[in-house]
Each structure stands twice: as C-alpha cells, then as structure tokens.
Amino acid sequence: PAAEQALGDDAQQAAGDLVGLHAHLQQAGDGAAGRAGVKGADEAVARQRREDGVGDGTDAGLDARPVGDALRHQMGDGHPEQPARLDAIEELLHVRQLHDFLVHHEAPRATVEQLIRVHPRAHVERLGALSPAEGLVRVDPDTAMCPDTFEAALRAAGANVLATDLVVTGAVRRAFCNVRPPGHHAERAQAMGFCFFNNVAVGAAHALETHGLDRVAILDFDVHLGNGTEDIFRGDRRVLICSSFQYPLYPGSNPGSVPGHIVNCPLPP
C-alpha cells in the first residue's frame, strides 16, 4: 500500500509539473520575454543533448510523411486533427536543432497479426471495408475516413512497432513517432475520437508478445483521457498506465485508478 501511495503521489506531482510548464510556456509566448525564453530553452536542450549523448546514432525519429499517407489523411475542412499537426512538430524539431540529430525511418504498415493483439479481427476488417474510394465516410460524429485514411492508420500503428523493435533490441535508446492519425481513443472494438487503431497499444503488445517483456509502462499526457488504451489493457496487469487529462472534457469519463495497474490523474480544465 505504501508503494502504491508513493506511485500515486509521484504521478500527481508529475501532472502538476506538466501544468506548471504549460503555464510557463504560455506566459513566455510573445515579445522579447518570449524570445528570451525560447533562446534559454534552446540552450538548455543543447546542454541536455550533450549530456545524453544525443547525436551519437542512438536516437531515432520515425515519420510517416515520406509515403505521404499521413499528410493525405483528411477528415474535412476545419477539422482540428489535420496534416498541419505534423508540419508544426517537424518545424519545432528544426527550430530546436533536434531534427538532424535523429535517424529517420519510414513507418511500415502494421500487420494484421500485430493489430489483432489489441483489436478484434472484425474491427480491422470493418475499417478496411469502410475505406471509401472517394469522399468521406463517418465512423462517429467526430471521426471520418477518406481514401488515404486506412493506409495512414496502418503506418501510424506500424511506426510504434518499429520504434519498439529499435528500442528493445538496443539499436536506439529512445524513439519518437511523428505520425497521424492518433490512437489513444481507439478502444478494442471501436474507432472514435479521431483514432482508428490504438497505436501505443499495438506497440506495447508487440513488446510483450514478440520481445517477451514482463511489464510495459504507458505514460499518457494529453488534454483527454486515453480511454481506448485503458479499455484494451484493463485487467492486463503486465501493463502500467499512467494518465493525466482534463476532466470532464472528452470523452467525459474519469474511471479512477487501479493500484499497481492504472494511475489516473484528472485535472481541472
């Protein structure tokens, strides 16, 4: 019990630190103070890179953009989950002088075998059948598929598989997947919240089943609860899920924590 309490306290502290950092960045967003803050952050990042040995070939960046599907995936004009998200991340990697320190890989397609570890085969086949030849097909009020969505979703999940392989085998120390569509709202048998396959769940299951890891930890920091990831792994105590989110924002649930298995940190909007 004491260890569980310590774990919960650490997660709450981490969530508080994230909120404080976010507030600091907002305050430093404009004018000379903002420019000074960015310069100081760049210098701090450079120091950390030197200390961590970044640039020595042990970091990997995975990007679905070379095949184009991640950029062609569209859910309608004005939709918040849009290709510009990838551009913003890549631009920041250049601004922070991190882009050239990374080894870039083309994201492969996840296989059916990898997907059905966390989704029923019927879910995979249903999304494939829904993929339109033109236009948009709605899977829920917020989530739609265009002709390029299914391929982009396969590669977003496959990027997490490749990242897992590279890290677990020691080829790299860490990996970052700059992909879309996202995944943490996708439940075991339901696409929702802009998500089709649960990318991180596919990667975690790959680590467990292919590489034989005893336990995997998933840290989910987002404005929304990663309901899909918790739906998939709830009851599988090989997976520790720590999640910070703003409640009662989408999906509007706060399922509580499960000692030693799920640590949820709801925060006010």
Short mmCIF file of C-alpha atoms in Angstrom, two decimals:
data_model
loop_
_atom_site.label_atom_id
_atom_site.label_comp_id
_atom_site.label_asym_id
_atom_site.label_seq_id
_atom_site.Cartn_x
_atom_site.Cartn_y
_atom_site.Cartn_z
CA PRO A 1 0.00 0.00 0.00
CA ALA A 2 2.81 2.45 0.81
CA ALA A 3 4.42 1.81 -2.55
CA GLU A 4 1.10 2.32 -4.33
CA GLN A 5 0.61 5.60 -2.49
CA ALA A 6 4.10 6.73 -3.47
CA LEU A 7 3.36 5.86 -7.10
CA GLY A 8 0.16 7.89 -6.95
CA ASP A 9 1.95 10.83 -5.31
CA ASP A 10 4.67 10.76 -7.98
CA ALA A 11 2.09 10.74 -10.75
CA GLN A 12 0.22 13.64 -9.18
CA GLN A 13 3.48 15.59 -8.85
CA ALA A 14 4.35 14.87 -12.48
CA ALA A 15 0.93 16.06 -13.57
CA GLY A 16 1.41 19.24 -11.55
CA ASP A 17 4.80 19.81 -13.14
CA LEU A 18 3.27 19.46 -16.63
CA VAL A 19 0.58 22.02 -15.80
CA GLY A 20 3.20 24.43 -14.45
CA LEU A 21 5.38 24.01 -17.55
CA HIS A 22 2.39 24.62 -19.81
CA ALA A 23 1.53 27.83 -17.95
CA HIS A 24 5.16 28.99 -18.16
CA LEU A 25 5.30 28.41 -21.91
CA GLN A 26 2.04 30.30 -22.40
CA GLN A 27 3.36 33.28 -20.46
CA ALA A 28 6.58 33.27 -22.49
CA GLY A 29 4.85 33.07 -25.83
CA ASP A 30 5.07 36.72 -27.03
CA GLY A 31 7.53 39.59 -27.28
CA ALA A 32 11.10 39.85 -26.03
CA ALA A 33 10.37 37.74 -22.98
CA GLY A 34 9.08 35.00 -25.25
CA ARG A 35 12.16 35.18 -27.46
CA ALA A 36 14.43 35.08 -24.42
CA GLY A 37 12.52 32.09 -23.10
CA VAL A 38 12.88 30.24 -26.41
CA LYS A 39 16.60 31.03 -26.55
CA GLY A 40 17.09 29.81 -23.00
CA ALA A 41 15.10 26.67 -23.77
CA ASP A 42 17.22 26.03 -26.88
CA GLU A 43 20.41 26.36 -24.83
CA ALA A 44 19.01 24.02 -22.19
CA VAL A 45 18.04 21.48 -24.86
CA ALA A 46 21.53 21.68 -26.38
CA ARG A 47 23.13 21.08 -22.99
CA GLN A 48 20.83 18.14 -22.34
CA ARG A 49 21.62 16.68 -25.76
CA ARG A 50 25.33 16.80 -24.99
CA GLU A 51 24.81 15.21 -21.58
CA ASP A 52 22.58 12.48 -23.01
CA GLY A 53 24.82 11.79 -25.99
CA VAL A 54 22.13 12.76 -28.48
CA GLY A 55 23.51 12.65 -32.00
CA ASP A 56 25.66 9.60 -31.38
CA GLY A 57 23.36 7.43 -33.52
CA THR A 58 21.30 6.09 -30.61
CA ASP A 59 18.20 8.23 -31.09
CA ALA A 60 15.59 7.54 -33.73
CA GLY A 61 12.89 9.64 -35.32
CA LEU A 62 10.09 7.80 -37.11
CA ASP A 63 7.99 9.71 -39.60
CA ALA A 64 5.14 8.50 -41.81
CA ARG A 65 5.49 11.53 -44.08
CA PRO A 66 7.82 10.06 -46.72
CA VAL A 67 4.97 7.87 -48.01
CA GLY A 68 2.53 10.78 -47.96
CA ASP A 69 -0.46 8.99 -46.45
CA ALA A 70 -0.21 10.79 -43.12
CA LEU A 71 -0.49 14.12 -44.94
CA ARG A 72 -3.26 12.98 -47.29
CA HIS A 73 -5.45 11.65 -44.47
CA GLN A 74 -8.23 14.23 -44.11
CA MET A 75 -11.41 14.41 -42.04
CA GLY A 76 -12.92 17.55 -43.54
CA ASP A 77 -12.21 21.26 -43.81
CA GLY A 78 -11.51 22.90 -40.47
CA HIS A 79 -11.14 19.62 -38.58
CA PRO A 80 -8.72 20.02 -35.65
CA GLU A 81 -6.89 16.75 -36.43
CA GLN A 82 -5.22 17.87 -39.63
CA PRO A 83 -1.93 17.44 -41.55
CA ALA A 84 -0.62 20.75 -40.18
CA ARG A 85 -0.03 18.96 -36.87
CA LEU A 86 2.88 17.05 -38.44
CA ASP A 87 4.27 20.21 -40.02
CA ALA A 88 4.20 22.00 -36.65
CA ILE A 89 6.12 19.21 -34.94
CA GLU A 90 8.71 18.94 -37.68
CA GLU A 91 9.18 22.71 -37.74
CA LEU A 92 9.77 22.74 -33.99
CA LEU A 93 12.33 19.93 -34.32
CA HIS A 94 14.22 22.16 -36.77
CA VAL A 95 13.87 25.26 -34.57
CA ARG A 96 15.17 23.34 -31.56
CA GLN A 97 18.02 21.96 -33.67
CA LEU A 98 16.94 18.40 -32.98
CA HIS A 99 15.91 17.25 -36.46
CA ASP A 100 19.41 16.50 -37.75
CA PHE A 101 20.33 14.61 -34.58
CA LEU A 102 17.69 11.99 -35.31
CA VAL A 103 17.87 8.92 -37.51
CA HIS A 104 14.71 8.96 -39.64
CA HIS A 105 12.79 5.87 -40.71
CA GLU A 106 9.85 5.32 -42.99
CA ALA A 107 6.94 3.98 -40.97
CA PRO A 108 5.99 0.45 -42.08
CA ARG A 109 2.46 -0.90 -42.19
CA ALA A 110 1.33 -2.78 -39.09
CA THR A 111 0.42 -6.35 -39.96
CA VAL A 112 -2.93 -7.94 -39.20
CA GLU A 113 -1.18 -10.18 -36.67
CA GLN A 114 0.14 -7.13 -34.82
CA LEU A 115 -3.22 -5.34 -34.90
CA ILE A 116 -5.34 -8.25 -33.65
CA ARG A 117 -3.34 -8.49 -30.44
CA VAL A 118 -5.33 -5.44 -29.30
CA HIS A 119 -8.28 -5.25 -31.72
CA PRO A 120 -10.67 -7.98 -32.92
CA ARG A 121 -10.08 -9.08 -36.48
CA ALA A 122 -13.62 -7.91 -37.25
CA HIS A 123 -12.63 -4.35 -36.26
CA VAL A 124 -9.67 -4.36 -38.65
CA GLU A 125 -11.77 -5.80 -41.47
CA ARG A 126 -14.61 -3.35 -40.82
CA LEU A 127 -12.31 -0.34 -41.14
CA GLY A 128 -10.82 -1.78 -44.32
CA ALA A 129 -14.30 -2.27 -45.76
CA LEU A 130 -15.37 1.26 -44.78
CA SER A 131 -12.41 2.87 -46.57
CA PRO A 132 -14.02 4.96 -49.34
CA ALA A 133 -12.89 5.25 -52.93
CA GLU A 134 -13.66 8.97 -52.72
CA GLY A 135 -15.11 11.48 -50.29
CA LEU A 136 -15.56 10.88 -46.57
CA VAL A 137 -17.19 8.12 -44.55
CA ARG A 138 -18.12 8.85 -40.92
CA VAL A 139 -17.32 6.30 -38.22
CA ASP A 140 -18.61 8.62 -35.46
CA PRO A 141 -19.68 12.29 -35.37
CA ASP A 142 -16.06 13.47 -34.99
CA THR A 143 -14.15 10.81 -36.92
CA ALA A 144 -14.12 10.21 -40.65
CA MET A 145 -12.21 8.21 -43.23
CA CYS A 146 -11.02 9.44 -46.64
CA PRO A 147 -9.39 7.21 -49.30
CA ASP A 148 -5.95 7.59 -47.64
CA THR A 149 -7.01 7.11 -44.01
CA PHE A 150 -6.71 3.33 -43.75
CA GLU A 151 -3.17 3.29 -45.11
CA ALA A 152 -2.17 6.17 -42.82
CA ALA A 153 -3.65 4.34 -39.82
CA LEU A 154 -1.75 1.15 -40.66
CA ARG A 155 1.52 3.08 -40.83
CA ALA A 156 0.84 5.06 -37.64
CA ALA A 157 0.45 1.76 -35.79
CA GLY A 158 3.41 0.25 -37.64
CA ALA A 159 5.64 3.13 -36.59
CA ASN A 160 5.08 2.15 -32.97
CA VAL A 161 6.02 -1.45 -33.77
CA LEU A 162 9.25 -0.34 -35.43
CA ALA A 163 10.02 2.05 -32.55
CA THR A 164 9.52 -0.80 -30.10
CA ASP A 165 11.83 -3.08 -32.08
CA LEU A 166 14.57 -0.45 -32.24
CA VAL A 167 14.43 0.40 -28.53
CA VAL A 168 14.01 -3.10 -27.12
CA THR A 169 16.84 -4.53 -29.23
CA GLY A 170 19.14 -1.70 -28.17
CA ALA A 171 19.56 -0.25 -31.66
CA VAL A 172 18.45 3.11 -30.20
CA ARG A 173 17.80 4.43 -26.71
CA ARG A 174 14.55 6.23 -27.48
CA ALA A 175 12.21 6.84 -30.39
CA PHE A 176 9.65 9.46 -31.35
CA CYS A 177 6.83 8.71 -33.79
CA ASN A 178 5.62 11.79 -35.68
CA VAL A 179 2.53 10.15 -37.15
CA ARG A 180 -1.18 10.55 -37.62
CA PRO A 181 -3.95 9.54 -37.16
CA PRO A 182 -3.55 9.37 -33.38
CA GLY A 183 -4.63 6.32 -31.41
CA HIS A 184 -5.33 6.57 -27.69
CA HIS A 185 -9.12 6.93 -28.01
CA ALA A 186 -9.48 3.82 -30.17
CA GLU A 187 -10.99 1.12 -27.98
CA ARG A 188 -10.66 -2.58 -28.53
CA ALA A 189 -13.60 -2.73 -30.95
CA GLN A 190 -14.45 0.93 -31.59
CA ALA A 191 -12.79 3.70 -33.59
CA MET A 192 -13.54 7.08 -32.04
CA GLY A 193 -12.13 10.49 -31.14
CA PHE A 194 -10.11 10.85 -34.39
CA CYS A 195 -8.50 7.42 -33.73
CA PHE A 196 -8.79 4.15 -35.68
CA PHE A 197 -6.14 1.77 -34.31
CA ASN A 198 -4.62 2.25 -30.87
CA ASN A 199 -1.03 2.87 -31.92
CA VAL A 200 0.62 2.77 -28.49
CA ALA A 201 -1.34 -0.34 -27.53
CA VAL A 202 -0.12 -2.08 -30.69
CA GLY A 203 3.46 -1.18 -29.74
CA ALA A 204 3.06 -2.26 -26.12
CA ALA A 205 1.51 -5.59 -27.08
CA HIS A 206 4.36 -6.14 -29.54
CA ALA A 207 6.87 -5.58 -26.74
CA LEU A 208 5.10 -8.13 -24.56
CA GLU A 209 4.35 -10.81 -27.12
CA THR A 210 7.28 -10.59 -29.55
CA HIS A 211 10.11 -9.44 -27.29
CA GLY A 212 8.92 -11.22 -24.14
CA LEU A 213 8.96 -8.23 -21.80
CA ASP A 214 7.42 -8.93 -18.40
CA ARG A 215 5.93 -5.44 -17.97
CA VAL A 216 5.38 -2.31 -20.02
CA ALA A 217 4.55 1.22 -18.81
CA ILE A 218 2.48 3.67 -20.85
CA LEU A 219 2.60 7.36 -19.85
CA ASP A 220 -0.31 9.22 -21.44
CA PHE A 221 -0.26 13.02 -21.06
CA ASP A 222 -2.99 14.69 -23.05
CA VAL A 223 -5.90 17.05 -22.56
CA HIS A 224 -8.16 13.98 -22.96
CA LEU A 225 -8.26 10.64 -21.16
CA GLY A 226 -6.75 7.76 -23.14
CA ASN A 227 -9.93 5.75 -22.77
CA GLY A 228 -9.04 3.38 -25.58
CA THR A 229 -5.72 2.34 -24.11
CA GLU A 230 -7.35 1.70 -20.73
CA ASP A 231 -10.18 -0.26 -22.38
CA ILE A 232 -7.68 -2.51 -24.15
CA PHE A 233 -5.36 -3.22 -21.22
CA ARG A 234 -7.73 -3.02 -18.25
CA GLY A 235 -7.22 -6.29 -16.41
CA ASP A 236 -3.82 -6.98 -18.02
CA ARG A 237 -1.54 -6.23 -15.10
CA ARG A 238 1.56 -6.60 -17.24
CA VAL A 239 0.78 -3.04 -18.38
CA LEU A 240 1.05 0.01 -16.11
CA ILE A 241 -0.90 3.01 -17.46
CA CYS A 242 -0.31 6.49 -16.00
CA SER A 243 -2.58 9.14 -17.48
CA SER A 244 -3.05 12.88 -16.86
CA PHE A 245 -6.05 14.54 -18.50
CA GLN A 246 -8.54 17.39 -18.08
CA TYR A 247 -11.87 16.25 -16.69
CA PRO A 248 -14.74 16.40 -17.64
CA LEU A 249 -13.55 17.06 -21.19
CA TYR A 250 -13.90 14.40 -23.91
CA PRO A 251 -14.66 11.53 -23.54
CA GLY A 252 -16.22 12.78 -20.29
CA SER A 253 -15.19 9.84 -18.12
CA ASN A 254 -12.99 9.51 -15.04
CA PRO A 255 -12.77 5.78 -14.37
CA GLY A 256 -10.48 6.07 -11.36
CA SER A 257 -7.25 4.28 -10.62
CA VAL A 258 -6.43 0.61 -10.09
CA PRO A 259 -3.49 0.14 -7.68
CA GLY A 260 -0.41 -1.16 -9.45
CA HIS A 261 -2.12 -1.11 -12.83
CA ILE A 262 -3.80 2.21 -13.76
CA VAL A 263 -2.94 5.63 -12.32
CA ASN A 264 -5.38 8.32 -13.49
CA CYS A 265 -4.73 11.98 -12.65
CA PRO A 266 -7.78 14.09 -13.62
CA LEU A 267 -7.04 17.82 -13.76
CA PRO A 268 -9.42 20.80 -13.97
CA PRO A 269 -9.91 22.29 -17.47
#
